[in-house]
XYZ file of C-alpha atoms in Angstrom:
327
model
C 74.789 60.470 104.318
C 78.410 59.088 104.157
C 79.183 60.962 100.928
C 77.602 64.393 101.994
C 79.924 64.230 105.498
C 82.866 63.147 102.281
C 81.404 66.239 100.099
C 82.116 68.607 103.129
C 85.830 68.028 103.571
C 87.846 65.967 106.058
C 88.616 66.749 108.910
C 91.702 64.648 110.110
C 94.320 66.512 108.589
C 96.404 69.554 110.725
C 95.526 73.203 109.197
C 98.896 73.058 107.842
C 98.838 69.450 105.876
C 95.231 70.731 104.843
C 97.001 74.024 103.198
C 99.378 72.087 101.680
C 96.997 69.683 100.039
C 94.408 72.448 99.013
C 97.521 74.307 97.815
C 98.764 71.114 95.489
C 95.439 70.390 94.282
C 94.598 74.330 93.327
C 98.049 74.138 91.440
C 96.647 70.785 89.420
C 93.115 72.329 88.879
C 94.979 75.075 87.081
C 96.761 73.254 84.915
C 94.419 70.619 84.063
C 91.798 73.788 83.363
C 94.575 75.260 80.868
C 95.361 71.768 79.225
C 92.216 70.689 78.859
C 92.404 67.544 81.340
C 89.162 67.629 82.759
C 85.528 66.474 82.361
C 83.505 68.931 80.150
C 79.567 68.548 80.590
C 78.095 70.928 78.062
C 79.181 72.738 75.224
C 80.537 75.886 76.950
C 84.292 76.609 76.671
C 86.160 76.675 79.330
C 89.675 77.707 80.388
C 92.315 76.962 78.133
C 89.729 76.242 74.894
C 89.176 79.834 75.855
C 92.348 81.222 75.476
C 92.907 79.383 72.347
C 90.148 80.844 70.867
C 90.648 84.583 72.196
C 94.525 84.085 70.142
C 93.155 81.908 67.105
C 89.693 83.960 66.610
C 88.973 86.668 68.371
C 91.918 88.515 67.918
C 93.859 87.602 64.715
C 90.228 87.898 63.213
C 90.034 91.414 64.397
C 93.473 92.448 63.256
C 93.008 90.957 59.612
C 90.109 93.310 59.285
C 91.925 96.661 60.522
C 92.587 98.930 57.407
C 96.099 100.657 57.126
C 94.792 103.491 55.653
C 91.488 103.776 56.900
C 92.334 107.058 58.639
C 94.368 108.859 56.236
C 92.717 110.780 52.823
C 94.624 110.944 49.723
C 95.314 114.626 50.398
C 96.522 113.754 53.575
C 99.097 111.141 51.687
C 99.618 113.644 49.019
C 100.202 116.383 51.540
C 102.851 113.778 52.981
C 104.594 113.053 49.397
C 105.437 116.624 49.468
C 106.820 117.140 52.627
C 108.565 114.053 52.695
C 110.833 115.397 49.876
C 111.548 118.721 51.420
C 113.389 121.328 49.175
C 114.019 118.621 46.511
C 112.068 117.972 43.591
C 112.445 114.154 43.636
C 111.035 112.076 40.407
C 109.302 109.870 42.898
C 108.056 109.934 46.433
C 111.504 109.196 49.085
C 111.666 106.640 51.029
C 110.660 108.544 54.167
C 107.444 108.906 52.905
C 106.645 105.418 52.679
C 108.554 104.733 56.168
C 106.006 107.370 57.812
C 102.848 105.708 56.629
C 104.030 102.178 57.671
C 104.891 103.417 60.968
C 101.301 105.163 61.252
C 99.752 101.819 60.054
C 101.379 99.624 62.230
C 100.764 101.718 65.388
C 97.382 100.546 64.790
C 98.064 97.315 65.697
C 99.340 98.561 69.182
C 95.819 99.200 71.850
C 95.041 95.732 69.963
C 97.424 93.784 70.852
C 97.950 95.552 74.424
C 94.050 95.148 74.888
C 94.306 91.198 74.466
C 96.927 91.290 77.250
C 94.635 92.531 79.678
C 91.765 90.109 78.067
C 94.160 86.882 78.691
C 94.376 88.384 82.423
C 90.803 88.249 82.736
C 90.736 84.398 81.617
C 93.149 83.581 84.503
C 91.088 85.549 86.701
C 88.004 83.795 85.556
C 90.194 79.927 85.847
C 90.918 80.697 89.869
C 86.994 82.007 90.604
C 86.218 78.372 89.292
C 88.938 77.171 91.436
C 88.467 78.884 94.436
C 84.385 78.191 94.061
C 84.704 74.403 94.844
C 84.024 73.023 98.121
C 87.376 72.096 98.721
C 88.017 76.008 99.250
C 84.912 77.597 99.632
C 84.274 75.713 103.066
C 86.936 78.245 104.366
C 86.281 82.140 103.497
C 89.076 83.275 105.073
C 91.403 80.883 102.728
C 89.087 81.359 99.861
C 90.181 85.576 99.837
C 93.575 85.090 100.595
C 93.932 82.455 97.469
C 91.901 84.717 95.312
C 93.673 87.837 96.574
C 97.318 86.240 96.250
C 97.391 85.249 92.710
C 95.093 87.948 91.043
C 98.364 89.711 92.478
C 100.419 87.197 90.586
C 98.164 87.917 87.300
C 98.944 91.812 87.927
C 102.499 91.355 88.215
C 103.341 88.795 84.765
C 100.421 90.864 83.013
C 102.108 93.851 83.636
C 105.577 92.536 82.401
C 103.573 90.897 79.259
C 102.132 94.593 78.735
C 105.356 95.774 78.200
C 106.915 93.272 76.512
C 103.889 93.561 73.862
C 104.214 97.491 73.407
C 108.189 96.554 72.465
C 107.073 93.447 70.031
C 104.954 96.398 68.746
C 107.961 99.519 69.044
C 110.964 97.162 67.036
C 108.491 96.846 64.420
C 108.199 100.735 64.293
C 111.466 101.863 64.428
C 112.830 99.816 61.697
C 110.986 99.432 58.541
C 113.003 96.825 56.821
C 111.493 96.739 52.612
C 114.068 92.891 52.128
C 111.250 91.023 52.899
C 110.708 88.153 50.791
C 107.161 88.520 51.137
C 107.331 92.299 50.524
C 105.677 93.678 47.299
C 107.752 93.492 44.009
C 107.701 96.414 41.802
C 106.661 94.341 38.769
C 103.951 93.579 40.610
C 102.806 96.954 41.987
C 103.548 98.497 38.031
C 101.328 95.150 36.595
C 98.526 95.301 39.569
C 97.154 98.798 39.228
C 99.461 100.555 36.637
C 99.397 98.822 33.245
C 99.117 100.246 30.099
C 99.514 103.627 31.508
C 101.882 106.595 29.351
C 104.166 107.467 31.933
C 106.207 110.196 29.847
C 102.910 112.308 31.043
C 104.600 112.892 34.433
C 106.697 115.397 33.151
C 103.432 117.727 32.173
C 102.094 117.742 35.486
C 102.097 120.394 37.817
C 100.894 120.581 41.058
C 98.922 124.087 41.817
C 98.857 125.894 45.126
C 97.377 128.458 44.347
C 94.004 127.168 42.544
C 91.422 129.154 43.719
C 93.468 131.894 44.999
C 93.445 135.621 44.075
C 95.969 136.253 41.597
C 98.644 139.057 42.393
C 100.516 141.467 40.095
C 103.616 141.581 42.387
C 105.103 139.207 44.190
C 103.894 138.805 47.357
C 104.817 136.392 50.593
C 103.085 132.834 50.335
C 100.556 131.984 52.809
C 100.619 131.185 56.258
C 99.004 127.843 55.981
C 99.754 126.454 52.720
C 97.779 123.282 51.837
C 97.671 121.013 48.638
C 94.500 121.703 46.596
C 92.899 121.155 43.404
C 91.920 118.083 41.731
C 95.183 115.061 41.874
C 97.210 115.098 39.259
C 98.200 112.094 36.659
C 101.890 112.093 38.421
C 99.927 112.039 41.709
C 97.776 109.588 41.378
C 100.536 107.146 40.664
C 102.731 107.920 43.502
C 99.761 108.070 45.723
C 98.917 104.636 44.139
C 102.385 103.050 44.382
C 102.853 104.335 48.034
C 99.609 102.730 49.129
C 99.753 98.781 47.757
C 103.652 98.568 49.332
C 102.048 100.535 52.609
C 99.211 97.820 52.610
C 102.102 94.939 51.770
C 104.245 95.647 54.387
C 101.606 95.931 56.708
C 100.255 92.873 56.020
C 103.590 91.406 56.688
C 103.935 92.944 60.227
C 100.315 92.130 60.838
C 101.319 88.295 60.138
C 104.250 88.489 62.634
C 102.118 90.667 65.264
C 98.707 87.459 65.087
C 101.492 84.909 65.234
C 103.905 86.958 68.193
C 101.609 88.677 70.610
C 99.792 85.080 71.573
C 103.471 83.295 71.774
C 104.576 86.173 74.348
C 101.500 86.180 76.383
C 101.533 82.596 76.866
C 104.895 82.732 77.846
C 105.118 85.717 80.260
C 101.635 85.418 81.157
C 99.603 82.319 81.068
C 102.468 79.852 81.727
C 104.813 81.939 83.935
C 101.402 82.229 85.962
C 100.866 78.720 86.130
C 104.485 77.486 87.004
C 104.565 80.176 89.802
C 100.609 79.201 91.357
C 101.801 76.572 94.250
C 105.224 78.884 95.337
C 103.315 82.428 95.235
C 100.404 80.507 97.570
C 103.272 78.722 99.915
C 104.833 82.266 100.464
C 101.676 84.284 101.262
C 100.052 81.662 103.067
C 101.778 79.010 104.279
C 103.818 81.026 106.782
C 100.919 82.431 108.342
C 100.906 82.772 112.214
C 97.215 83.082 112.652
C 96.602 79.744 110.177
C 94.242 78.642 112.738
C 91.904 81.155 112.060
C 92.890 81.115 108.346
C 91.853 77.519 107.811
C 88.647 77.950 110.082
C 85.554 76.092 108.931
C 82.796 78.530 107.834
C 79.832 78.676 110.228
C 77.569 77.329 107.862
C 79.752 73.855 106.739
C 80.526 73.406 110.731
C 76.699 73.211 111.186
C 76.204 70.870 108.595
C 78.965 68.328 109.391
C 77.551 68.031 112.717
C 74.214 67.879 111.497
C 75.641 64.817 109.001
C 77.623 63.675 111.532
C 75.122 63.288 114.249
C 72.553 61.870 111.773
C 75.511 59.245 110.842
C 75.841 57.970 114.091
C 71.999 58.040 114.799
C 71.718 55.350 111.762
C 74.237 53.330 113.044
C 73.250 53.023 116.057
C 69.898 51.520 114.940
C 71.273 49.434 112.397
C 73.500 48.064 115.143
C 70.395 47.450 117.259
C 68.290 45.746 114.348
C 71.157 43.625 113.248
C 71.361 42.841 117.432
C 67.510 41.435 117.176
């Protein structure tokens, strides 16, 4: 009977010492949740074994299987070779070709990374509903939304600064494609990997046809509106369409590497442990302060009843153990 009147809360403690202890031990819960310092009874991850394997699993598993080039056709990259070189007639695809596709390929990696931002948010959201759940809080509601309320704020706020700071991890990598990588494909390697044994003194005898399929015209006549690549790829083609792809695919997998090793550093940092260091002063500000704390800190209905009930009980028991021991 002792320990369910203990279970309930005590009692002798003013509504602000009482905020300032539920505050403190809220605080600790947190961090011992995200550090792992606390007893685990089944085989169900929790907290920050969750985290870890949202960053170590979930997502770097899901970004080693995205394609670079899933949504673009050789035509489409063939199209692009052409373009790319404007009015010259270049030997071999510019540079500006290859910087395009990299830059299309590693946008991929954006909604990604962005999305595990707002999955890391959820974790801290889930963390606090265990918190907040325990007796120590649930015994007053008013409290109990105000706690929950308060730092789901906090969440908003650092998630929304780790949101951005993502998108610009993502954005350097955009704007400057940077080939002096050591890890970076070699052109022996590219020329040895898919090109060996090839006659490249063929290049010079292909021709690229517009036209195919076209009506043919005696005179001279304006080209077409829309003008589109077309027939089957040529020799020439097919190696610069080759080439283009395997140092596409390289550098990608080098930003890739940096973005599954990056995005989880800056999360933790802006969001998981910026959260946690600012838990017990966010709750002190929006609580603390309160003028109507009496009615904040007010017992619910239902745990008043019972500690009377307990209480009551108690001091029944006593009273007859008193009398037997009096016999």
């Amino acid at each position: 009977m002792q320990k369910n009147l203990e279970d309930l809360g005590c009692v002798n403690l003013s509504p602000r010492e009482h905020l300032m202890k539920i505050i403190n031990d809220i605080s600790k819960k947190f961090n011992n949740i995200l550090k792992g310092n606390f007893d685990s009874k089944n085989n169900e991850l929790i907290g920050g074994a969750r985290i870890n394997y949202t960053f170590n699993s979930h997502f770097s598993s899901f970004i080693n299987m995205i394609d670079p080039l899933e949504n673009l056709k050789d035509d489409q990259i063939r199209a692009l070779l052409y373009n790319s070189s404007g009015s010259s007639s270049v030997i071999l695809f510019s540079h500006s070709a290859f910087e395009q596709l990299s830059k299309l390929s590693i946008q991929l990696l954006k909604p990604h990374s962005i999305k595990l931002v707002t999955i890391i948010f959820n974790e801290l959201v889930r963390i606090t509903n265990t918190i907040v759940n325990s007796n120590s809080v649930t015994r007053f509601p008013a409290l109990n939304e105000m706690i929950s309320v308060s730092l789901i704020k906090l969440f908003k706020e650092n998630s929304e600064s780790t949101h951005k700071f993502v998108e610009a991890l993502i954005d350097w990598n955009i704007s400057y494609i940077s080939t002096r990588h050591p890890d970076f494909i070699k052109w022996s390697e590219i020329m040895n990997k898919d090109y060996e044994g090839h006659n490249y003194e063929s290049f010079k005898n292909d021709r690229i046809d517009f036209y195919k399929d076209m009506e043919r015209k005696v005179t001279l006549d304006t080209i077409p509106t829309i003008l589109k690549v077309q027939g089957k790829t040529s020799y020439q083609e097919g190696i610069e369409i080759g080439i283009i792809k395997s140092m596409v695919i390289s550098y990608f997998d080098i930003v890739k590497k940096i973005i599954i090793d990056q995005v989880p550093k800056a999360i933790m940092h802006e969001l998981v442990i910026k959260s946690e260091n600012m838990i017990q002063e966010r709750l002190f500000l929006d609580i603390y302060d309160k003028k109507n704390l009496d009615e904040i800190m007010s017992e619910s209905t239902e745990i008043a009843t019972r500690r009377t009930k307990f209480q009551t009980t108690l001091m029944a028991l006593k009273q007859a153990y008193d009398l037997v021991c009096s016999l």
